[in-house]
Tab-separated table of C-alpha atoms in Angstrom:
chain	number	residue	atom	x	y	z
A	1	MET	CA	15.704	-7.037	6.945
A	2	ASP	CA	16.325	-3.552	8.308
A	3	TYR	CA	12.989	-1.933	7.438
A	4	PHE	CA	13.949	1.485	8.796
A	5	GLY	CA	17.080	1.474	6.643
A	6	ARG	CA	15.066	0.438	3.618
A	7	ILE	CA	12.521	3.210	4.180
A	8	LYS	CA	15.339	5.715	4.614
A	9	GLU	CA	16.901	4.539	1.363
A	10	ALA	CA	13.585	4.856	-0.477
A	11	LEU	CA	13.097	8.382	0.870
A	12	GLU	CA	16.632	9.603	0.180
A	13	GLY	CA	15.443	12.029	-2.502
A	14	LYS	CA	12.825	13.538	-0.211
A	15	LEU	CA	15.061	14.178	2.802
A	16	ASN	CA	16.773	17.304	1.449
A	17	GLY	CA	19.332	17.260	4.235
A	18	LYS	CA	16.829	16.415	6.973
A	19	GLU	CA	17.511	13.515	9.297
A	20	LEU	CA	14.977	10.713	9.163
A	21	THR	CA	13.858	9.358	12.531
A	22	LYS	CA	11.068	7.029	13.509
A	23	ASP	CA	9.087	10.072	14.638
A	24	THR	CA	9.387	11.835	11.287
A	25	ALA	CA	5.967	12.552	9.815
A	26	PHE	CA	5.645	11.984	6.095
A	27	LYS	CA	4.092	15.460	5.806
A	28	GLU	CA	7.370	16.914	7.089
A	29	LEU	CA	8.975	15.473	3.951
A	30	ASN	CA	6.309	17.096	1.778
A	31	MET	CA	4.923	13.684	0.877
A	32	ASP	CA	1.326	13.547	-0.227
A	33	SER	CA	-0.891	10.466	-0.128
A	34	LEU	CA	0.214	9.406	-3.615
A	35	ASP	CA	3.890	9.495	-2.573
A	36	LEU	CA	3.067	7.373	0.469
A	37	VAL	CA	1.142	4.851	-1.621
A	38	ASP	CA	4.103	4.562	-3.992
A	39	LEU	CA	6.428	3.909	-1.045
A	40	VAL	CA	4.083	1.308	0.422
A	41	PHE	CA	3.668	-0.519	-2.904
A	42	GLU	CA	7.436	-0.634	-3.275
A	43	LEU	CA	7.789	-2.099	0.218
A	44	GLU	CA	4.951	-4.573	-0.336
A	45	GLU	CA	6.772	-6.103	-3.279
A	46	GLU	CA	10.095	-6.252	-1.467
A	47	ILE	CA	8.948	-7.748	1.790
A	48	GLY	CA	6.034	-9.799	0.542
A	49	VAL	CA	3.170	-8.305	2.515
A	50	GLN	CA	-0.131	-6.745	1.518
A	51	PHE	CA	-1.539	-3.657	3.197
A	52	GLU	CA	-5.259	-2.904	3.299
A	53	ASP	CA	-6.556	0.490	2.178
A	54	ASP	CA	-7.827	1.360	5.657
A	55	GLU	CA	-4.398	0.556	7.111
A	56	LEU	CA	-2.759	3.020	4.742
A	57	LEU	CA	-4.945	5.810	6.108
A	58	SER	CA	-3.424	5.333	9.562
A	59	ILE	CA	0.174	5.875	8.409
A	60	LYS	CA	1.351	9.331	9.457
A	61	THR	CA	4.928	8.725	10.642
A	62	VAL	CA	7.792	6.409	9.827
A	63	ASN	CA	7.070	4.581	13.090
A	64	ASP	CA	3.431	4.013	12.018
A	65	LEU	CA	4.713	2.306	8.884
A	66	LEU	CA	7.266	0.244	10.806
A	67	THR	CA	4.598	-0.886	13.291
A	68	LEU	CA	2.314	-1.902	10.457
A	69	ILE	CA	5.093	-3.882	8.758
A	70	ASP	CA	5.904	-5.630	12.049
A	71	SER	CA	2.260	-6.600	12.487
A	72	LYS	CA	2.313	-8.226	9.042
A	73	LYS	CA	5.538	-10.197	9.502
């Protein structure tokens, strides 16, 4: 599965014309912690992984999320 593509698809409404890269910080997209949790829950269901609460606190950029997903797969 193309996780970057899936994240980009999930964030389509938040991009507002901005280009999403692996270095994009979720704060740049005006996402708060609740938005990030919603995204992570959506991904958990799709890819069949479970993230711990302390792991969620370390997610600041798209690459952080991708690295965490890779560590779970």
